[in-house]
Short mmCIF file of C-alpha atoms and ligand atoms in Angstrom, two decimals:
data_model
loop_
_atom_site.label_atom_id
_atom_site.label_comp_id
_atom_site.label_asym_id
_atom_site.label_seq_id
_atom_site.Cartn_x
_atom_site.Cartn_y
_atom_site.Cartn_z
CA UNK A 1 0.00 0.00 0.00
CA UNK A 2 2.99 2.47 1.05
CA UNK A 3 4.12 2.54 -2.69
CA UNK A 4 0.60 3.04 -4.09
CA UNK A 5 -0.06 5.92 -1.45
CA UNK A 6 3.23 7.73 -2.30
CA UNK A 7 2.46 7.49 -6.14
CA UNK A 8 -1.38 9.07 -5.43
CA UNK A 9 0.72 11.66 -3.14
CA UNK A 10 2.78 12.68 -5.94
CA UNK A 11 0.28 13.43 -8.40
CA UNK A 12 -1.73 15.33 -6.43
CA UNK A 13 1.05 17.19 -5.84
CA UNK A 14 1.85 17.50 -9.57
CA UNK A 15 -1.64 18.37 -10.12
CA UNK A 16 -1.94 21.09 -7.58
CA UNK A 17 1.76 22.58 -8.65
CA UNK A 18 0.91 22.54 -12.39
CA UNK A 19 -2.46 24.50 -11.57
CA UNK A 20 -0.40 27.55 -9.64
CA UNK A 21 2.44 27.58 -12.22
CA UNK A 22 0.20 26.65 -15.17
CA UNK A 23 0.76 23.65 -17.18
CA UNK A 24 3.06 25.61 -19.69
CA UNK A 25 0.06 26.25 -21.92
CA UNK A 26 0.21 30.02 -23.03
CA UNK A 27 -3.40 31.50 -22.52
CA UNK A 28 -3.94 32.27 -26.22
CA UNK A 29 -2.36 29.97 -28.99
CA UNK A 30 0.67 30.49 -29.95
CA UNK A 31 1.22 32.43 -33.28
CA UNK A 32 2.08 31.09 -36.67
CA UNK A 33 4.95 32.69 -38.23
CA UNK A 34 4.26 31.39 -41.81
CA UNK A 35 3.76 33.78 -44.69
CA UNK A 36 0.32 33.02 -45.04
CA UNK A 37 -0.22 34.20 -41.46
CA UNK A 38 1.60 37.16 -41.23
CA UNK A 39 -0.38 40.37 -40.87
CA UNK A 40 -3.14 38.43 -39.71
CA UNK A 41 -4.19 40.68 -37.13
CA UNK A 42 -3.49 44.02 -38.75
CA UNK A 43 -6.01 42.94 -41.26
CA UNK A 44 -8.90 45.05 -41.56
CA UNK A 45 -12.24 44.66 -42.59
CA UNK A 46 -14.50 46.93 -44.00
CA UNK A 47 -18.39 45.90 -44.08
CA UNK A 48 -19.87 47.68 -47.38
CA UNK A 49 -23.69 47.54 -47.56
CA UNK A 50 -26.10 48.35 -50.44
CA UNK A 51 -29.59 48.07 -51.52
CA UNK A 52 -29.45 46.98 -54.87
CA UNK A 53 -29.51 43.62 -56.97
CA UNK A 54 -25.45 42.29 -57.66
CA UNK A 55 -25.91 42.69 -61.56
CA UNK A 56 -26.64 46.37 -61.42
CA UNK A 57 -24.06 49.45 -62.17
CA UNK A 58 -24.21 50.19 -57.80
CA UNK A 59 -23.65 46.15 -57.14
CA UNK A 60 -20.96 45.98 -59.90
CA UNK A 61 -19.26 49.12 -58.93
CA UNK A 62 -19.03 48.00 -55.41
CA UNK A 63 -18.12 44.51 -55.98
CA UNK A 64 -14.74 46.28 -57.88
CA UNK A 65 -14.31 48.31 -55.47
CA UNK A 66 -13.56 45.41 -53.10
CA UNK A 67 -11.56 43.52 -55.40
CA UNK A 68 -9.04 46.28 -55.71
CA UNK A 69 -8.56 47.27 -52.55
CA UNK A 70 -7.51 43.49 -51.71
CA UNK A 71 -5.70 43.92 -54.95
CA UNK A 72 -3.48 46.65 -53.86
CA UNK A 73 -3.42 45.77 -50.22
CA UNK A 74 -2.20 42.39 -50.83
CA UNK A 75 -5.12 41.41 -49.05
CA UNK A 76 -4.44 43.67 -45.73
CA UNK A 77 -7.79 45.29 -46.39
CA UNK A 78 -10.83 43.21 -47.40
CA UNK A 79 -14.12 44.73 -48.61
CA UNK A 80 -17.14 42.56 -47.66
CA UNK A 81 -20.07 43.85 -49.69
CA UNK A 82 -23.24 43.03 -48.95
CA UNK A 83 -26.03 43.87 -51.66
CA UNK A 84 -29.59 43.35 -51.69
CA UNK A 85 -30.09 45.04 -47.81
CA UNK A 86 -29.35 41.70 -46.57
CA UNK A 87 -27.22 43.87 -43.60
CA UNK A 88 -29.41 47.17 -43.89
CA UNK A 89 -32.27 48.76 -46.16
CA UNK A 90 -32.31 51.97 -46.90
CA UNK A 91 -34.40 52.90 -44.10
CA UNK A 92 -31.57 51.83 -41.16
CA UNK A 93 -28.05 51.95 -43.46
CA UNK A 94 -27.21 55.42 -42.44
CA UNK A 95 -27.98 54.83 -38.68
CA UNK A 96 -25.80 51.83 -39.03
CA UNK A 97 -22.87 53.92 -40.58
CA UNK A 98 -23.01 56.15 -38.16
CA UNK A 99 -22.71 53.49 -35.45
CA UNK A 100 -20.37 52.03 -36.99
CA UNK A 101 -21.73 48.81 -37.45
CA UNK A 102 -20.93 49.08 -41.02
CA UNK A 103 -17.90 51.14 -42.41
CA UNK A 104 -19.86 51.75 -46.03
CA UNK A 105 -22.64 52.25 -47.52
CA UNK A 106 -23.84 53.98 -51.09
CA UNK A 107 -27.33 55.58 -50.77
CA UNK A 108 -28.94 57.07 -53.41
CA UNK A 109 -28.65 60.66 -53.16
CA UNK A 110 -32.54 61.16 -52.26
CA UNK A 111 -31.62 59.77 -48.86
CA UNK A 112 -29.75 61.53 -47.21
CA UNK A 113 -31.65 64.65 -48.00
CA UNK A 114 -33.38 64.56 -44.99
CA UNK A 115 -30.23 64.87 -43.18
CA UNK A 116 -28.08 66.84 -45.56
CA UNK A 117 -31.10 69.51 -47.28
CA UNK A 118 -28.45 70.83 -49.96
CA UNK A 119 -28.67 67.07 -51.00
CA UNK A 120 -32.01 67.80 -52.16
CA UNK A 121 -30.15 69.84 -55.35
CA UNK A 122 -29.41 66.60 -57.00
CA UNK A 123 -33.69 66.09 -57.31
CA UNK A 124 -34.15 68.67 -58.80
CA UNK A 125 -36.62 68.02 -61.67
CA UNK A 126 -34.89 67.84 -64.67
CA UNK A 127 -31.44 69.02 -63.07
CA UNK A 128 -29.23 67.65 -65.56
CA UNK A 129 -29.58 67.79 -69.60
CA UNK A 130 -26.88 65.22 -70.22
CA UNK A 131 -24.28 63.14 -68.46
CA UNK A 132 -21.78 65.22 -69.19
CA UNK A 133 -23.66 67.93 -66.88
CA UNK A 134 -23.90 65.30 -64.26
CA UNK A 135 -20.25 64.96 -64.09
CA UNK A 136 -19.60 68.34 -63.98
CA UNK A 137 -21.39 68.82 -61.25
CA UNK A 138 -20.02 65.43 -59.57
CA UNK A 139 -16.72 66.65 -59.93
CA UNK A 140 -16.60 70.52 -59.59
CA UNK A 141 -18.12 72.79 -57.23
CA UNK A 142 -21.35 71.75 -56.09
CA UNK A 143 -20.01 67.98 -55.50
CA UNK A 144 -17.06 69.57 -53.12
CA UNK A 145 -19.78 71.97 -51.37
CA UNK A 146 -22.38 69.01 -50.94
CA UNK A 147 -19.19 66.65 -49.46
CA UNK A 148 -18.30 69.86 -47.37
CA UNK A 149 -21.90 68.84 -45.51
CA UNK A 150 -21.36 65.57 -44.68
CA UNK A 151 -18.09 67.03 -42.14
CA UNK A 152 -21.11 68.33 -39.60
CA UNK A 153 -22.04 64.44 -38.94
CA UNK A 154 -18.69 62.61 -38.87
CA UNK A 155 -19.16 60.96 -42.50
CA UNK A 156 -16.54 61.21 -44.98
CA UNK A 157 -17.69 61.23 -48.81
CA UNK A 158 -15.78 59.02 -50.74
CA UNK A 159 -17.00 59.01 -54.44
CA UNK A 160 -20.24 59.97 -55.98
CA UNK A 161 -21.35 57.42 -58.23
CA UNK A 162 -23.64 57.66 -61.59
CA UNK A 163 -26.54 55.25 -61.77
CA UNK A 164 -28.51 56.71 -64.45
CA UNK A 165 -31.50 58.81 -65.47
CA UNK A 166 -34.66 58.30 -63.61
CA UNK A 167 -37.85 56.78 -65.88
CA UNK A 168 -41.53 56.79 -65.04
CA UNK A 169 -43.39 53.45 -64.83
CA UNK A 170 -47.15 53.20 -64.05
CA UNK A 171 -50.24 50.67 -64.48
CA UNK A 172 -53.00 53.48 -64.73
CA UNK A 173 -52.13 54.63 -68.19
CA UNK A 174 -49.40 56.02 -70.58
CA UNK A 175 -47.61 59.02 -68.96
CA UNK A 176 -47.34 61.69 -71.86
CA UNK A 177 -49.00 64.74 -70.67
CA UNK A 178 -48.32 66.13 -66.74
CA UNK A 179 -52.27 65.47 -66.59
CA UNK A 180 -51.92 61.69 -67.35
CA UNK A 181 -49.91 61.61 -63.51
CA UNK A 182 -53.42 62.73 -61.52
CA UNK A 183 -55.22 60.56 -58.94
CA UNK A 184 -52.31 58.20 -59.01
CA UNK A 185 -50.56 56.95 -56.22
CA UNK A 186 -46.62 56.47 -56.47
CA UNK A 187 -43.12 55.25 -54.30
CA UNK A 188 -40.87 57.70 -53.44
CA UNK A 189 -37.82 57.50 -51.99
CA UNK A 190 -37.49 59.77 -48.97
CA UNK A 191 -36.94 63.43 -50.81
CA UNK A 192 -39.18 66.71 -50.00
CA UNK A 193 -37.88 67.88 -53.55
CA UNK A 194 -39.16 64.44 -55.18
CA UNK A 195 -42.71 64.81 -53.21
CA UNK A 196 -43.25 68.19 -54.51
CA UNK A 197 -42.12 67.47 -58.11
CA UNK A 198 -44.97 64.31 -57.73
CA UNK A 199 -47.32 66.66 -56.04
CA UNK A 200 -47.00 69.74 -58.60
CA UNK A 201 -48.21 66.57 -61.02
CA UNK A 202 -51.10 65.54 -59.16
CA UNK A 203 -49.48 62.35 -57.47
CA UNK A 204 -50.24 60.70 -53.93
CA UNK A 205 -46.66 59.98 -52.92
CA UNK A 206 -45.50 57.19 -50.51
CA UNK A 207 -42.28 56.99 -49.00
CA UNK A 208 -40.97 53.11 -49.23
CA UNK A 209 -38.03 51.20 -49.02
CA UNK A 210 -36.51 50.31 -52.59
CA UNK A 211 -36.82 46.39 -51.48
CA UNK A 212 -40.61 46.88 -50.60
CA UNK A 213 -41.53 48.77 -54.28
CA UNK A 214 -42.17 45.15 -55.80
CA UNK A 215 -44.73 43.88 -54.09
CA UNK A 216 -46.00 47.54 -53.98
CA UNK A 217 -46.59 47.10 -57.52
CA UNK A 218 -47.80 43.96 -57.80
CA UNK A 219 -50.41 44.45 -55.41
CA UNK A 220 -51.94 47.46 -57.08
CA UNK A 221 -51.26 49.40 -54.01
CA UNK A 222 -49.09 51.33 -55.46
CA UNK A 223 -49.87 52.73 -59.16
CA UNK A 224 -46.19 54.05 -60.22
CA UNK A 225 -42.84 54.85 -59.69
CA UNK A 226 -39.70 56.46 -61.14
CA UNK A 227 -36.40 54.80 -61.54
CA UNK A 228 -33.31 54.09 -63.38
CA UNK A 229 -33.61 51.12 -66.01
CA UNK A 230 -31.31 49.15 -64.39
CA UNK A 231 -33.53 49.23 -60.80
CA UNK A 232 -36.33 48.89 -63.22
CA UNK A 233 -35.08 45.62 -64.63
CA UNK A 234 -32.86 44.42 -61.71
CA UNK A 235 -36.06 44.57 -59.65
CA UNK A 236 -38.17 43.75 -62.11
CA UNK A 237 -40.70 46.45 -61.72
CA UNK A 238 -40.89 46.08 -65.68
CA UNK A 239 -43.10 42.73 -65.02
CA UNK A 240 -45.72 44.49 -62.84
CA UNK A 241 -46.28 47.92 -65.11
CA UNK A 242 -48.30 48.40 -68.23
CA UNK A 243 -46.83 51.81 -69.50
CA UNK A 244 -42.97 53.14 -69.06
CA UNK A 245 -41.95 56.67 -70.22
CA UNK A 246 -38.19 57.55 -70.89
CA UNK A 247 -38.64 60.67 -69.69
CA UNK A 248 -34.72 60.94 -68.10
CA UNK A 249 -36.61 64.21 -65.88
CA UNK A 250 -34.30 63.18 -62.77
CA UNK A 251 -31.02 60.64 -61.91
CA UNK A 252 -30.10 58.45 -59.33
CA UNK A 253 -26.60 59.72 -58.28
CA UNK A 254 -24.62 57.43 -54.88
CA UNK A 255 -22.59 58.76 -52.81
CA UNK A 256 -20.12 56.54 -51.24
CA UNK A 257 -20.12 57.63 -47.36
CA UNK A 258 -17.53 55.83 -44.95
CA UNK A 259 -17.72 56.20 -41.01
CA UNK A 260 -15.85 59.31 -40.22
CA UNK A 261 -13.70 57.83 -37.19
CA UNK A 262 -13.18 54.86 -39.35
CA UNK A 263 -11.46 56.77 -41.67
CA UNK A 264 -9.39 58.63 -39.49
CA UNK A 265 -8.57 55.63 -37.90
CA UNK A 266 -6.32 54.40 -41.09
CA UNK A 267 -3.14 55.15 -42.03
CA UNK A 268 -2.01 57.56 -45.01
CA UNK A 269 -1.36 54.19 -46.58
CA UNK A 270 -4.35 52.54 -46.36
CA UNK A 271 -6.81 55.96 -46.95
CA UNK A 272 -4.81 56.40 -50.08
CA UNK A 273 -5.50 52.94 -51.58
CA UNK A 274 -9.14 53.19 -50.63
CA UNK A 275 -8.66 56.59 -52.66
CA UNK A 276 -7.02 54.99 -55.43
CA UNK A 277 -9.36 52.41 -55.86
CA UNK A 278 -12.06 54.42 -55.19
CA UNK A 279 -11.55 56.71 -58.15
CA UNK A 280 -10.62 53.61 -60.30
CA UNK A 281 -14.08 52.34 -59.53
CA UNK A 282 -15.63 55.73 -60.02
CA UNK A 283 -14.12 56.03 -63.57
CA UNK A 284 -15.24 52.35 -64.45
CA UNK A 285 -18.44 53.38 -63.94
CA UNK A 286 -18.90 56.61 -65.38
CA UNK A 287 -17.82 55.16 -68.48
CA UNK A 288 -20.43 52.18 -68.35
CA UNK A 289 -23.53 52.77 -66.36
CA UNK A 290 -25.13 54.61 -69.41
CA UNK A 291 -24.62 51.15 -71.24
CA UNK A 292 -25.43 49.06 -68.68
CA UNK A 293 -28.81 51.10 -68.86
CA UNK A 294 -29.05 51.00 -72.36
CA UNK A 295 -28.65 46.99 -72.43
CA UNK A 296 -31.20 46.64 -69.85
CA UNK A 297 -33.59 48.61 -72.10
CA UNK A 298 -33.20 46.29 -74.78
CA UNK A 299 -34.11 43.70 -72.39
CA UNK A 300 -37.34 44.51 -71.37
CA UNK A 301 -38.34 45.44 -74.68
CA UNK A 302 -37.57 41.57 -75.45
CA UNK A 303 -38.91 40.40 -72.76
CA UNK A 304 -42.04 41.66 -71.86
CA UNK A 305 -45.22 43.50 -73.28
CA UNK A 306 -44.83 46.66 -71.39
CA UNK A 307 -45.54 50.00 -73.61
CA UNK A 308 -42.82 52.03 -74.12
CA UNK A 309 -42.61 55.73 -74.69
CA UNK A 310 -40.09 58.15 -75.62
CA UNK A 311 -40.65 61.92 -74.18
CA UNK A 312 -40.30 64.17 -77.12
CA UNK A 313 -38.78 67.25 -77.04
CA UNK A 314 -42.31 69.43 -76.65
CA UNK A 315 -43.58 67.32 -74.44
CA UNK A 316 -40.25 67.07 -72.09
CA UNK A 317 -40.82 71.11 -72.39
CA UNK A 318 -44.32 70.85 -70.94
CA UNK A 319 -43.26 68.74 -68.27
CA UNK A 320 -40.36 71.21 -67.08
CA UNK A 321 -42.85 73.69 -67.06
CA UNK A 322 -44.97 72.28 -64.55
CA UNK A 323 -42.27 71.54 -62.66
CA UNK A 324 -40.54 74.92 -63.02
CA UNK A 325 -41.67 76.30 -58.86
CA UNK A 326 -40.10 73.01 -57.55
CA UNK A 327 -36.89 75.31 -57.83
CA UNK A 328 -37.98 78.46 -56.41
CA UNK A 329 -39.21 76.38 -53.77
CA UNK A 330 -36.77 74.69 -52.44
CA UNK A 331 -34.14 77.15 -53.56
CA UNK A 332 -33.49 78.55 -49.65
CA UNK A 333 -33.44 75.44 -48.43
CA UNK A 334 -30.93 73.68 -50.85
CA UNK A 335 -28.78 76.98 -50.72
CA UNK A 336 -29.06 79.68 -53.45
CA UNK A 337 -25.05 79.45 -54.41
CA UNK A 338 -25.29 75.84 -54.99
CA UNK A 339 -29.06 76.74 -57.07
CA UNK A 340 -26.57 79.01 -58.98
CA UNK A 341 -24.05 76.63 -59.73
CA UNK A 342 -26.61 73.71 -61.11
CA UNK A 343 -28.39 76.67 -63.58
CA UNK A 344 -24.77 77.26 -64.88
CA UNK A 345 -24.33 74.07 -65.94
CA UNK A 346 -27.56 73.68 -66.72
CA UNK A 347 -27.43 76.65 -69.35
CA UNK A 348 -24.63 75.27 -70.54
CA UNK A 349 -26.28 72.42 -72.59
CA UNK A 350 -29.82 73.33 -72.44
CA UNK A 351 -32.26 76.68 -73.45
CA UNK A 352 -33.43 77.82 -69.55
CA UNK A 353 -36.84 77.28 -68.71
C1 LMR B 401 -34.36 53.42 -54.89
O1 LMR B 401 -34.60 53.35 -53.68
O2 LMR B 401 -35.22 53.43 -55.76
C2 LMR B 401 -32.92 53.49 -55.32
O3 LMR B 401 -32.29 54.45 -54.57
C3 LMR B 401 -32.23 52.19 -55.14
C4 LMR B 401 -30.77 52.36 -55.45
O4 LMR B 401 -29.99 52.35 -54.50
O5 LMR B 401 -30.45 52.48 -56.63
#
């Protein structure tokens, strides 16, 4: 027994020592010092959520985005985009941004106009004549004064982005004359500027989320909407409408908004490869959202029965017309220098109105 009882003796011992002095097992594993591991935890990741389907110019864009940041950081950075609102619609995404729960997100201009009321410039009926006016304005004064804004709430604009022009779809009946709009009731995204222009045409307006616009539709709760071809065929609003006008009378423009103390949390390094592949991206789609528009066109023109019409010139006229007060309006509250700036651009390529 003596044996037995000084074995138990010593392993209790053993036990009890190893438990003060630890059994030589380092609280967190050890690290890897292969190549594939380096860096692991400097990596950062950047959670970039948007509302629309993955083959559209906003899902594309975004998806390149991420690719060349992990390009050019040699994967230090990756961009996790999540499309569709899986993360956060509309409604929530800025909120989110804010909190930091997500470091970026691409709203359509329209919604941060709430927040930001020079936003509401970029509503304006028939603002821009031509994407060449868009861009100007993107790139020149009124985009660094509307960025300027964003400073007040800790967001940093990154890019704006061009979807497209904006097109009218409705069930009622062919939208020709501003008259053919009354007694209907359409989506809007959240814009003062968008539920006057809908107003001054006789429209009940609803504010709803772009992922609830569908069913809207389909039910017959909703009679019409505007939107860029792409959301039109992405979404496939195209299946539930009876009459479409290419009326291009507004854009969807994104502006790529990161959390401010996320970005000041990077180094030069990393904020100038976002940059880089940032305006990359930007350039990429400037040159093909108007196709990717165009292609979708052809599309539903294939592939469904919905009547098409083209605004003519007169008729685009009659239209601006209606919508002329829209401006005066809203003028104070967008800012009259950045009112100024649009109607030079505006003047530019088109007769004033
Ligand atoms: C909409 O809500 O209709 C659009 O803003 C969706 C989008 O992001 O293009």
């Amino acid at each position: 027994m003596k044996p037995l009882f000084g074995i138990i003796v010593f392993i209790i011992i053993g036990i009890l020592t190893a438990t003060v002095l630890g059994f030589g097992i380092p609280s967190s594993p050890p690290k890897v010092y292969d190549a594939d591991q380096a860096g692991l935890d400097d990596r950062i990741v950047i959670k970039f959520s948007h509302v629309v389907a993955e083959n559209t110019p906003k899902g594309l864009a975004a998806q390149m985005f991420a690719d060349r940041v992990e390009e050019k950081s040699n994967g230090q950075i990756q961009v996790e985009v999540f499309p569709n609102g899986i993360l956060y619609t509309d409604g929530v995404e800025i909120e989110a941004l804010q909190r930091g729960d997500v470091q970026i997100i691409a709203p359509a201009s329209s919604k941060i106009s709430n927040m930001f009321p020079a936003w509401n410039l970029l509503d304006l009926p028939y603002a821009f004549p031509n994407h060449a006016a868009i861009q100007e304005a993107f790139e020149g004064k009124i985009g660094k004064q509307l960025f300027k804004k964003l400073e007040a709430r800790n967001i940093k604009g990154l890019a704006f982005w061009i979807n497209g022009f904006k097109q009218v779809t409705s069930n009622e009946r062919p939208l020709i004359v501003p008259e053919d709009f009354r007694g209907q009731r359409f989506r809007i995204m959240p814009s003062e500027v968008l539920e006057s222009q809908f107003t001054k045409m006789g429209v009940t307006t609803e504010i709803m989320s772009f992922n609830e616009v569908y069913r809207g539709l389909e039910t017959g709760y909703l009679d019409g909407q505007e939107n860029t071809i792409s959301n039109i065929y992405s979404k496939r609003f195209y299946t539930v409408q009876k009459y479409m006008t290419l009326s291009n009378h507004g854009i969807i423009g994104y502006t790529v908004l990161m959390n401010g103390d996320f970005w000041n949390s990077l180094s030069d390094e990393h904020q100038d490869i976002i940059t880089e592949a940032m305006n990359e991206t930007t350039r990429w789609l400037s040159d093909n959202a108007i196709k990717m528009n165009q292609a979708q066109l052809e599309r539903i023109k294939k592939e469904s029965p919905i009547q098409i019409h083209v605004q003519t010139p007169e008729e685009r006229n009659l239209w601006r017309k209606t919508l002329r007060s829209v401006y005066a309006e809203y003028e104070s509250v967008i800012g009259k220098n950045l009112v100024e700036e649009l109607r030079k651009i505006q003047n530019k390529y088109e007769e004033p109105f």
